[in-house]
XYZ file of C-alpha atoms in Angstrom:
522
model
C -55.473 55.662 -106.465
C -54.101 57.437 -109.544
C -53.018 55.315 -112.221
C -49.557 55.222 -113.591
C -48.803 58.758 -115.881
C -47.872 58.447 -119.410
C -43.991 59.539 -117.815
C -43.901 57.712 -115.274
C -44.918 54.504 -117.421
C -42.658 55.333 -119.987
C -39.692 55.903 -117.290
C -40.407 52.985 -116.278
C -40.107 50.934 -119.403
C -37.003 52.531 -120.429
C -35.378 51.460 -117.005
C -36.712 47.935 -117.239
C -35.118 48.048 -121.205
C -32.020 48.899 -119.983
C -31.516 46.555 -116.483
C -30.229 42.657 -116.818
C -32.815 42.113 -114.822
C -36.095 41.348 -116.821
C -39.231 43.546 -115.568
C -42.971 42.425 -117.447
C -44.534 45.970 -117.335
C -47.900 44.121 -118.501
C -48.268 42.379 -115.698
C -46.825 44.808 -113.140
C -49.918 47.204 -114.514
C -52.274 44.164 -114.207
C -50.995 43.895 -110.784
C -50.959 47.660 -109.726
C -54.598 48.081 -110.812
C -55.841 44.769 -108.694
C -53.958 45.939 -105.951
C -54.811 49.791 -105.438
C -57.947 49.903 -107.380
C -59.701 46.957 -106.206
C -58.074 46.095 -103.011
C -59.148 44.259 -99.918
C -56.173 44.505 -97.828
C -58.582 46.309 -94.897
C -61.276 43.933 -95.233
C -58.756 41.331 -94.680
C -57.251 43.269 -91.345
C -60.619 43.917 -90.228
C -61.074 40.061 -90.049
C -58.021 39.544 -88.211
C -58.425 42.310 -85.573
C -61.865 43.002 -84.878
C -63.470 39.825 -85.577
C -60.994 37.616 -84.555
C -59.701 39.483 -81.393
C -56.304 39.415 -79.816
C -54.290 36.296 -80.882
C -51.945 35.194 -78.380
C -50.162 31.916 -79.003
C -52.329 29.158 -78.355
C -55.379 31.133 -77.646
C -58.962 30.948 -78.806
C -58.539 34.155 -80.901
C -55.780 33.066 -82.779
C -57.163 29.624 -83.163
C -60.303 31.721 -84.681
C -57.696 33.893 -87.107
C -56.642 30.584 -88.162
C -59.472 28.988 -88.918
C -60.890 32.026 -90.736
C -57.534 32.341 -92.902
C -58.094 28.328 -93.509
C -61.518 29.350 -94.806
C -60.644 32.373 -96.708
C -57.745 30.545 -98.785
C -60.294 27.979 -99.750
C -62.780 30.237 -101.036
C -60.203 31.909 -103.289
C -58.953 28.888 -104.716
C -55.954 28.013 -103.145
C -54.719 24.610 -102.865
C -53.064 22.605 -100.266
C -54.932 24.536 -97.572
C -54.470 23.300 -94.017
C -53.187 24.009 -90.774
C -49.928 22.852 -89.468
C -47.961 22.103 -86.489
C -44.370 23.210 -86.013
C -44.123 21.624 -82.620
C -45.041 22.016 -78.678
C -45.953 24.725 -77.704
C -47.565 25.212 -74.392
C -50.491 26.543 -72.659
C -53.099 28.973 -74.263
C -54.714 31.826 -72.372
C -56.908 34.725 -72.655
C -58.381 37.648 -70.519
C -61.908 36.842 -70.073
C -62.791 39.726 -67.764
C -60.660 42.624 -66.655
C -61.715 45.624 -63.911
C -59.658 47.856 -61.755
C -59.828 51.038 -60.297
C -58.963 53.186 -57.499
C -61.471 53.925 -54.877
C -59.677 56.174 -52.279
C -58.789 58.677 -52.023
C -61.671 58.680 -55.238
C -62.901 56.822 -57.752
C -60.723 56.087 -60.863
C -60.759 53.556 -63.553
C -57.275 52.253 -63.853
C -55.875 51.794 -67.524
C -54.431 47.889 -67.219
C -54.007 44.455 -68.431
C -53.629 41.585 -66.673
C -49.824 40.000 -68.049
C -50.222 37.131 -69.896
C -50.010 33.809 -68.491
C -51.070 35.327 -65.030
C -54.611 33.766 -63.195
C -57.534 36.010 -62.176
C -58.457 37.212 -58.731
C -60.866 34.246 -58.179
C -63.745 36.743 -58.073
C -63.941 40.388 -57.051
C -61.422 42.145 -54.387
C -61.255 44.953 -52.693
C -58.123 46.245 -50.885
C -55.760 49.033 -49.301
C -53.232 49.189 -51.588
C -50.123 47.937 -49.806
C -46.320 49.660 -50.496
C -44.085 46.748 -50.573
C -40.439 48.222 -50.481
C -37.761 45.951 -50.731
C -34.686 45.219 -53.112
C -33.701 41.335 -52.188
C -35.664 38.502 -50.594
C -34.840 39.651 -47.297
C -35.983 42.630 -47.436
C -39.808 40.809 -48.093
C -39.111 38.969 -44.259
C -41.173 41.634 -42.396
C -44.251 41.109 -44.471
C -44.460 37.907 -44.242
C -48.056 36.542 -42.824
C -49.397 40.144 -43.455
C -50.396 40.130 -47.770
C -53.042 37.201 -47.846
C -55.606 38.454 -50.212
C -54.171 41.919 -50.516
C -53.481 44.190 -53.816
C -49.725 45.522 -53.602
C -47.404 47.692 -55.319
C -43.738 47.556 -55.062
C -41.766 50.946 -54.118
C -39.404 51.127 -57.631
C -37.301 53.904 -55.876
C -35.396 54.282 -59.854
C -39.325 55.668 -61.361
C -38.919 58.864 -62.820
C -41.805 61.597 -63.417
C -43.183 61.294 -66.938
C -41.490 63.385 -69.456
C -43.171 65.404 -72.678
C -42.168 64.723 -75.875
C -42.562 67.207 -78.374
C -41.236 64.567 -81.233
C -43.797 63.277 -83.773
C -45.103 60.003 -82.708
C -45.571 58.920 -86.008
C -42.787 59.515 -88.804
C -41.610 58.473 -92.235
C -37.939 57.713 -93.640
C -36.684 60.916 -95.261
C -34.498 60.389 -98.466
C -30.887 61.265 -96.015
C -32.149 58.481 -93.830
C -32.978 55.650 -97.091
C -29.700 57.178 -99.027
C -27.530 56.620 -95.651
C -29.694 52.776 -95.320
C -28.796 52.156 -99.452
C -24.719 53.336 -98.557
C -24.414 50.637 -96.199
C -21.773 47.612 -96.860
C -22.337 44.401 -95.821
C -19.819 42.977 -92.465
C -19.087 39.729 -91.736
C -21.028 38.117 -88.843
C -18.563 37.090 -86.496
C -19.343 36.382 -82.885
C -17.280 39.084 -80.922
C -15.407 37.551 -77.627
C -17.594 38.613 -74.486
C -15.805 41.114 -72.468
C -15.098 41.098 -68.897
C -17.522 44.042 -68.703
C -20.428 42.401 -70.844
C -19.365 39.113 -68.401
C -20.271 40.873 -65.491
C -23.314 42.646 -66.656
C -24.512 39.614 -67.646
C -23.688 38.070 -64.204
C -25.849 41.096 -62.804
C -29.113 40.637 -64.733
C -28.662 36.749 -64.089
C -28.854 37.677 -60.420
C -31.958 40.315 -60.792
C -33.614 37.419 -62.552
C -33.050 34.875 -59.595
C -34.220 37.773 -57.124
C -37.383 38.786 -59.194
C -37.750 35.110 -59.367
C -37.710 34.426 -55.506
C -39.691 37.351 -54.928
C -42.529 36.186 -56.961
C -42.300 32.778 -55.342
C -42.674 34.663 -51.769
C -45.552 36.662 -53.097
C -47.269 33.487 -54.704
C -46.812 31.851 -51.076
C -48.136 34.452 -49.356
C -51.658 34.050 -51.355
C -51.008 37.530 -52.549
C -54.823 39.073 -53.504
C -53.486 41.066 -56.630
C -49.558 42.686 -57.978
C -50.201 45.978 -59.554
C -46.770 46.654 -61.644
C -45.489 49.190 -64.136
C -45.953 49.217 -67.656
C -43.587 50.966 -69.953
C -45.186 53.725 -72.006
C -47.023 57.187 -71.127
C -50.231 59.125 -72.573
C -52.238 56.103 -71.624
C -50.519 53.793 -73.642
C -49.145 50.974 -72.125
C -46.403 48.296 -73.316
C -47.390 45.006 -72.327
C -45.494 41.392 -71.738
C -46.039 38.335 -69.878
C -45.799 37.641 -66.676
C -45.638 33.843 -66.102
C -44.586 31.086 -68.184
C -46.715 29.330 -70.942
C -45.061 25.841 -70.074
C -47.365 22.946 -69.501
C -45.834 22.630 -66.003
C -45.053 26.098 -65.568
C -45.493 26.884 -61.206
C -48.133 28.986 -60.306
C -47.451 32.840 -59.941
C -49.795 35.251 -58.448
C -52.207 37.436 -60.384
C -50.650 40.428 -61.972
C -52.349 43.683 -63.566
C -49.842 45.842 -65.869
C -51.169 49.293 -65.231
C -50.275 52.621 -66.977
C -47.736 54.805 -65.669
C -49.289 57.750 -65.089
C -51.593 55.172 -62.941
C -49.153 53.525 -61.057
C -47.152 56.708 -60.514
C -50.223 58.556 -58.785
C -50.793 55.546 -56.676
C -46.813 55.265 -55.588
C -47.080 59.333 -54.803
C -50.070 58.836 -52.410
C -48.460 56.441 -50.739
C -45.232 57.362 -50.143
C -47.054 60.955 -48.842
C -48.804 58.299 -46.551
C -52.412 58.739 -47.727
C -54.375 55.802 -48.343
C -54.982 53.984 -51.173
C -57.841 51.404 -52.097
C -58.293 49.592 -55.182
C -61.030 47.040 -56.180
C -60.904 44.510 -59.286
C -62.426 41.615 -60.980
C -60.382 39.901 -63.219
C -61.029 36.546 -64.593
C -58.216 34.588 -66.845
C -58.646 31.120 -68.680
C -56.073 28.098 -69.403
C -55.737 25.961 -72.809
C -54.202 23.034 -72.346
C -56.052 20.283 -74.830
C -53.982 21.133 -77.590
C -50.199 22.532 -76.472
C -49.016 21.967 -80.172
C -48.569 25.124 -82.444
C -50.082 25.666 -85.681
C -49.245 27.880 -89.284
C -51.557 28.198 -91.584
C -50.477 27.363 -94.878
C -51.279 27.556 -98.706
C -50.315 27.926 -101.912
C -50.924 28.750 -106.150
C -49.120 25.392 -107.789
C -46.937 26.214 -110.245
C -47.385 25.067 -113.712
C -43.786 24.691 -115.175
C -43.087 20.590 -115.753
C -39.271 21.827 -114.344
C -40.170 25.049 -112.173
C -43.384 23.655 -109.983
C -41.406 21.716 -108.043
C -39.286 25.010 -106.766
C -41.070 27.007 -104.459
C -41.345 31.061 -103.606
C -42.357 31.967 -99.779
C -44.072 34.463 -98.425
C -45.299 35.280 -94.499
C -45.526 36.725 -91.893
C -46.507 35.952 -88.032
C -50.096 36.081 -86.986
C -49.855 35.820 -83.211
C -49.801 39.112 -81.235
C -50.194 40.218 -77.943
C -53.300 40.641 -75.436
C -53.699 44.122 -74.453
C -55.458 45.123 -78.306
C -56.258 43.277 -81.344
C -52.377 43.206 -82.950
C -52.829 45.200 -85.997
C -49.590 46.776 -86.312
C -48.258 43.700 -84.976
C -48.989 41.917 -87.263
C -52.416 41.994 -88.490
C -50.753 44.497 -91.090
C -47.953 42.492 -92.493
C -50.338 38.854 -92.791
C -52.956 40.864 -94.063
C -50.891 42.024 -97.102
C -49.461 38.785 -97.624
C -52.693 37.128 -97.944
C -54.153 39.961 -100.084
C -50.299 39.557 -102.376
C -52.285 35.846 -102.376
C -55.371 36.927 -103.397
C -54.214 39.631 -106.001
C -52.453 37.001 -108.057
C -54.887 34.654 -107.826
C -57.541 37.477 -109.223
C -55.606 38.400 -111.940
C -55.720 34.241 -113.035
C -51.422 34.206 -112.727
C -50.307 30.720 -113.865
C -47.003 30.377 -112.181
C -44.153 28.846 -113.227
C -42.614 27.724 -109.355
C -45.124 26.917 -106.795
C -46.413 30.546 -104.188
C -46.427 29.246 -100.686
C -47.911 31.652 -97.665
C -47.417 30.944 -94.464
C -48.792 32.972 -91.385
C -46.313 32.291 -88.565
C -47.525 31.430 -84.812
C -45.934 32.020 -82.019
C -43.393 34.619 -83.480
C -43.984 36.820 -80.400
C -41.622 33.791 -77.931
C -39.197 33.625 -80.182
C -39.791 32.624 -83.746
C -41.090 29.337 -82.738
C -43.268 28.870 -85.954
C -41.138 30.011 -89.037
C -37.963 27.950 -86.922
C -40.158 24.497 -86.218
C -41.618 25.235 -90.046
C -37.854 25.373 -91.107
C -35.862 22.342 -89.380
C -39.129 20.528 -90.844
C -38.917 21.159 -94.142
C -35.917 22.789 -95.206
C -32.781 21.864 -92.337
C -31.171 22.304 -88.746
C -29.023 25.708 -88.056
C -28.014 23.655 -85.233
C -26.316 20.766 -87.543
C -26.735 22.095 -91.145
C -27.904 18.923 -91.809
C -30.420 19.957 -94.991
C -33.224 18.145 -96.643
C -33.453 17.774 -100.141
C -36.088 20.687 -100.359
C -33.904 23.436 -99.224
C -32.613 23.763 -102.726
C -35.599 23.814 -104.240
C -36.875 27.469 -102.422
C -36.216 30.304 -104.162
C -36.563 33.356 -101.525
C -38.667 34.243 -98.426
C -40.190 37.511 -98.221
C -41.480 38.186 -94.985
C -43.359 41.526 -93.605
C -43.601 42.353 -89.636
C -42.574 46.273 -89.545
C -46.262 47.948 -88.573
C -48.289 49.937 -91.181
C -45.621 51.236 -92.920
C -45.039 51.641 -96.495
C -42.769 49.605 -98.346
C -39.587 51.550 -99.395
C -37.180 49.119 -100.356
C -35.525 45.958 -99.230
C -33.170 44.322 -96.730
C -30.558 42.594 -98.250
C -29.425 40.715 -95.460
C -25.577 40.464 -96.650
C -26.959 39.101 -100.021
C -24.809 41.767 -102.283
C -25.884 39.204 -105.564
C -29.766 39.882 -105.069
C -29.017 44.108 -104.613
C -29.355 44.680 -108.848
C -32.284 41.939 -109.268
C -34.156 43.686 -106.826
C -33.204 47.192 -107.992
C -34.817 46.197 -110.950
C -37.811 44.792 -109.650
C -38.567 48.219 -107.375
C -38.096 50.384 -110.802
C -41.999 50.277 -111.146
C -42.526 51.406 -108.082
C -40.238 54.406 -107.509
C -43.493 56.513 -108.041
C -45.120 55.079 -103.925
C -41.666 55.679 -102.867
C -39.655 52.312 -102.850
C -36.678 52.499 -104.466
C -34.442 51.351 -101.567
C -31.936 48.346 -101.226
C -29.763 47.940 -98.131
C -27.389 45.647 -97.860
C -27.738 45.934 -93.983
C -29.513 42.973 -91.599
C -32.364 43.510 -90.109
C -33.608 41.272 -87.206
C -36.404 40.284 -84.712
C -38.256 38.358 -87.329
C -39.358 35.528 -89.089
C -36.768 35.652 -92.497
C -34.489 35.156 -89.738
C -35.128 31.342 -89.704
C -34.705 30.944 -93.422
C -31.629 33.470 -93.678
C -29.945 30.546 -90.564
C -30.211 27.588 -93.156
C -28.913 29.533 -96.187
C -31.824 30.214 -97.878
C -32.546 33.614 -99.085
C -34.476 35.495 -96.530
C -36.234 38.657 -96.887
C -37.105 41.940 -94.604
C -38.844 44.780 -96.469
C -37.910 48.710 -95.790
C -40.978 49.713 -93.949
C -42.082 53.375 -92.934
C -41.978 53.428 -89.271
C -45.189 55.242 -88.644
C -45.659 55.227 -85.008
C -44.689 51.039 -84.372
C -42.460 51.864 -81.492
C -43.733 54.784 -80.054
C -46.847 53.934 -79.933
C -48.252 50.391 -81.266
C -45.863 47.906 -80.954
C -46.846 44.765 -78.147
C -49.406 48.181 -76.567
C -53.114 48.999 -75.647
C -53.250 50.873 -78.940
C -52.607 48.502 -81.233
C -55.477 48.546 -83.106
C -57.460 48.569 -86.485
C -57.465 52.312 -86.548
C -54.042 52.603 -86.399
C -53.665 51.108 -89.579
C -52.531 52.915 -92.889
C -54.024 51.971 -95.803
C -52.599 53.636 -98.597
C -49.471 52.473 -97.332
C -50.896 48.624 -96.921
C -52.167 48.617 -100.385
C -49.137 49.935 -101.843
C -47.119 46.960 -99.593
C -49.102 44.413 -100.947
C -48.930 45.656 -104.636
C -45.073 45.648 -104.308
C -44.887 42.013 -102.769
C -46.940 40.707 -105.334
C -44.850 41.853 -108.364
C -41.931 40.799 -106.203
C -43.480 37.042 -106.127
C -44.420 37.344 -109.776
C -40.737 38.021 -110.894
C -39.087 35.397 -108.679
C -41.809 32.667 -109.626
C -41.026 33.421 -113.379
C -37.282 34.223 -113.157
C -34.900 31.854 -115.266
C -32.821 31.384 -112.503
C -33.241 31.221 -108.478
C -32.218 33.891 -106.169
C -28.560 34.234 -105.864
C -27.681 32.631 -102.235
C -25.016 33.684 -99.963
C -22.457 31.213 -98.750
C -23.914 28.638 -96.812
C -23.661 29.475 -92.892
C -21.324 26.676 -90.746
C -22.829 24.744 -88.262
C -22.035 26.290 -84.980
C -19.345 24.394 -82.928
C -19.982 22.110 -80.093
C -19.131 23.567 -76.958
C -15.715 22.238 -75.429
C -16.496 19.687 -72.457
């Protein structure tokens, strides 16, 4: 990495001379040369992903992740290190074996996962592949007594053939695209009355759930060997999900393998041309059900101000992913650079005035459940606004949980009063490319909780690389897909973000405080 030029340097001190906002060039230059010169952001990924595994909520890989991150805080000196729970959870689960493929019309290793939450064959099968083609319950009647220990496909008469693409999977924001983000005004967040239309849409996918619901219950009954259904995606890569519930007393489904289109759309041609199909697999699942509570892993630097240490600045990001790979996109890459922002400060022997809390988030992936139990803990209810007397001690939350991307700016979130502070803060940095402030929402993750209770919540402006076309919740979300220049960079940026909040007079500027939402009328 090329250190700053004499002109950029000196640009950059003039605009930090000139802005309200107070910039220390010493330590942003202490800070750049820790974090691209002596970085361990991959080391750090390489832990998470490889090592570790895939970290699914409640499973043994995260549970290692944790316990490794527990480990590595401690070594660098962090304090108040430990492990804790937001709440229930549910069952862990993990793939312990997986093996599938095609042996008529010829042999063919099928590209797969079993969907999460879903039990194993209960040893190896081997099976004519059955077409099942039916729409409603009904429509199952005539195959009743007829799928005991058989592998099945349903006849999705919507499928389409594959199409090319001849877009770039991977891309960065051009300068139209971040000028159009930085134009943006903020809108108030009303709840818009449902229309009859959305009504009845809703009505219909209420309906498809109850049928897909019923469906699997037949199939379950039935002692169905092995459901072969379609994964999203193409070129191999697959898009996976779960197919059961995590719930302590969730009801048994049967087992379920995700395949790859191209995969499942040569076995659906063969059949509907009425040639036979046979498939044989092994796949073996386990439950965890000792422990249903979640965990974050926290820790912090204490500040050192007699009036500031008692205020806090937050950091995060979730560490769960899904099953199919080892998460690194999502989001091995956005903890990763939050615990090297940790270990960058710590290096350079910062003293901080307000007290640097990380926290890597569990169970993100099902719906925020560790940065929202983390939050009606510590800080208040969205549900009641009822607030403890912490919530006005936190500063801001900056969270990361975009891919691989670089950093090139900052979500606002509706917070117009933070837009110059921040604009200030990315001055040093206009030289990677982040220069960037939006006063648009962004959504999906886990500043989401903080930004519910009032407290200023945090997305940055990430590069989107190839995250949806390629990485995000697939089979190829892996180490090598990660960028990292660009991770470097992210972390470098975060940690001179922490550094100015932690040592700013004042705390961020916070938006009105949200209403508690009304009761619904009886």
């Amino acid at each position: 990495m090329k250190k700053l030029t004499i002109t950029a340097l000196a640009l950059c001190i003039s605009v930090s001379l000139s802005a309200q906002e107070k910039v220390d060039m010493n330590m942003v230059q202490k800070i750049r040369q820790e974090g691209l010169e002596n970085s361990k952001v991959m080391d750090i990924a390489f832990q998470i992903t490889d090592v570790a595994g895939p970290r699914l909520s409640n499973s043994p890989g995260l549970k290692r992740a944790q316990d490794w991150a527990v480990r590595q805080f401690t070594s660098w000196g962090l304090k108040n290190v430990h492990l804790e729970s937001w709440g229930q959870f549910g069952k862990g689960w993990q793939i312990d074996k997986y093996y599938a493929a095609t042996t008529l019309p010829y042999y063919h290793a099928i590209i797969g996962a079993p969907k999460a939450w879903t039990p194993g064959t209960k040893g190896a099968i081997k099976s004519e592949v059955i077409l099942i083609k039916a729409d409603t319950v009904t429509d199952l009647l005539p195959y009743k007594g007829k799928l005991a220990g058989k592998i099945v496909i349903f006849d999705q008469v919507t499928l389409q053939p594959l199409q090319n693409s001849y877009k770039p999977d991977a891309v960065r924001y051009t300068d139209s695209v971040l000028s159009k983000m930085a134009e943006a005004t903020a809108s108030p967040q009303t709840q818009r009355p449902r229309t009859g239309a959305a009504n009845n849409m809703m009505a219909q996918m209420m309906k498809m759930r109850e049928v897909r619901a019923a469906m699997a219950s037949f199939m379950q009954q039935e002692q169905v060997g092995l459901i072969l259904s379609y994964a999203r995606g193409n070129h191999g890569t697959f898009f996976t999900s779960n197919g059961a519930s995590y719930a302590l007393d969730a009801k048994p489904v049967s087992p379920e393998l995700e395949i790859s289109a191209e995969d499942y759309l040569h076995m659906l041609r063969l059949l509907r041309a009425g040639e036979k199909v046979e498939v044989e697999a092994d796949i073996r699942t386990s439950f965890y059900d000792q422990d249903p509570k979640g965990y974050n892993v926290i820790a912090e630097i204490p500040g050192t101000d007699k009036k500031l240490k008692e205020e806090i600045v937050m950091i995060g990001g979730h560490y769960d992913s899904w099953h199919s790979a080892t998460g690194a996109t999502d989001n091995a890459a956005g903890a990763a650079v939050m615990m090297e922002t940790m270990r960058i400060l710590k290096t350079i022997n910062f003293k901080p005035k307000r007290t640097i809390r990380i926290a890597l988030w569990s169970s993100e992936e099902q719906g925020l459940f560790g940065s929202r139990g983390y939050v009606a803990q510590h800080f208040g209810d969205p549900k009641t606004m009822i607030l403890t007397k912490d919530h006005k001690k936190i500063s801001a939350y900056y969270n990361l949980d975009n891919g691989t991307g670089a950093i090139r700016g900052i979500y606002l979130q509706g917070n117009a009063a933070a837009g110059p502070i921040f604009q200030d803060w990315l001055s040093p940095f206009h030289d990677l490319g982040a220069k960037t402030v939006t006063l648009s929402n962004t959504g999906g993750t886990d500043h989401q909780a903080f930004d519910a209770v009032g407290i200023p919540g945090f997305q940055f402006i990430q590069d989107p690389m190839d995250y949806n076309t390629r990485t995000h919740h697939s089979n190829q979300d892996t180490f090598d897909r990660l960028a990292e220049e660009d991770l470097k960079r992210a972390a470098t940026i975060v940690a001179s973000f922490v550094y100015h909040t932690s040592e700013r007079k004042e705390l961020i500027p916070r938006k009105e405080l949200p209403k508690a939402p009304e009761a619904p009328k009886q």
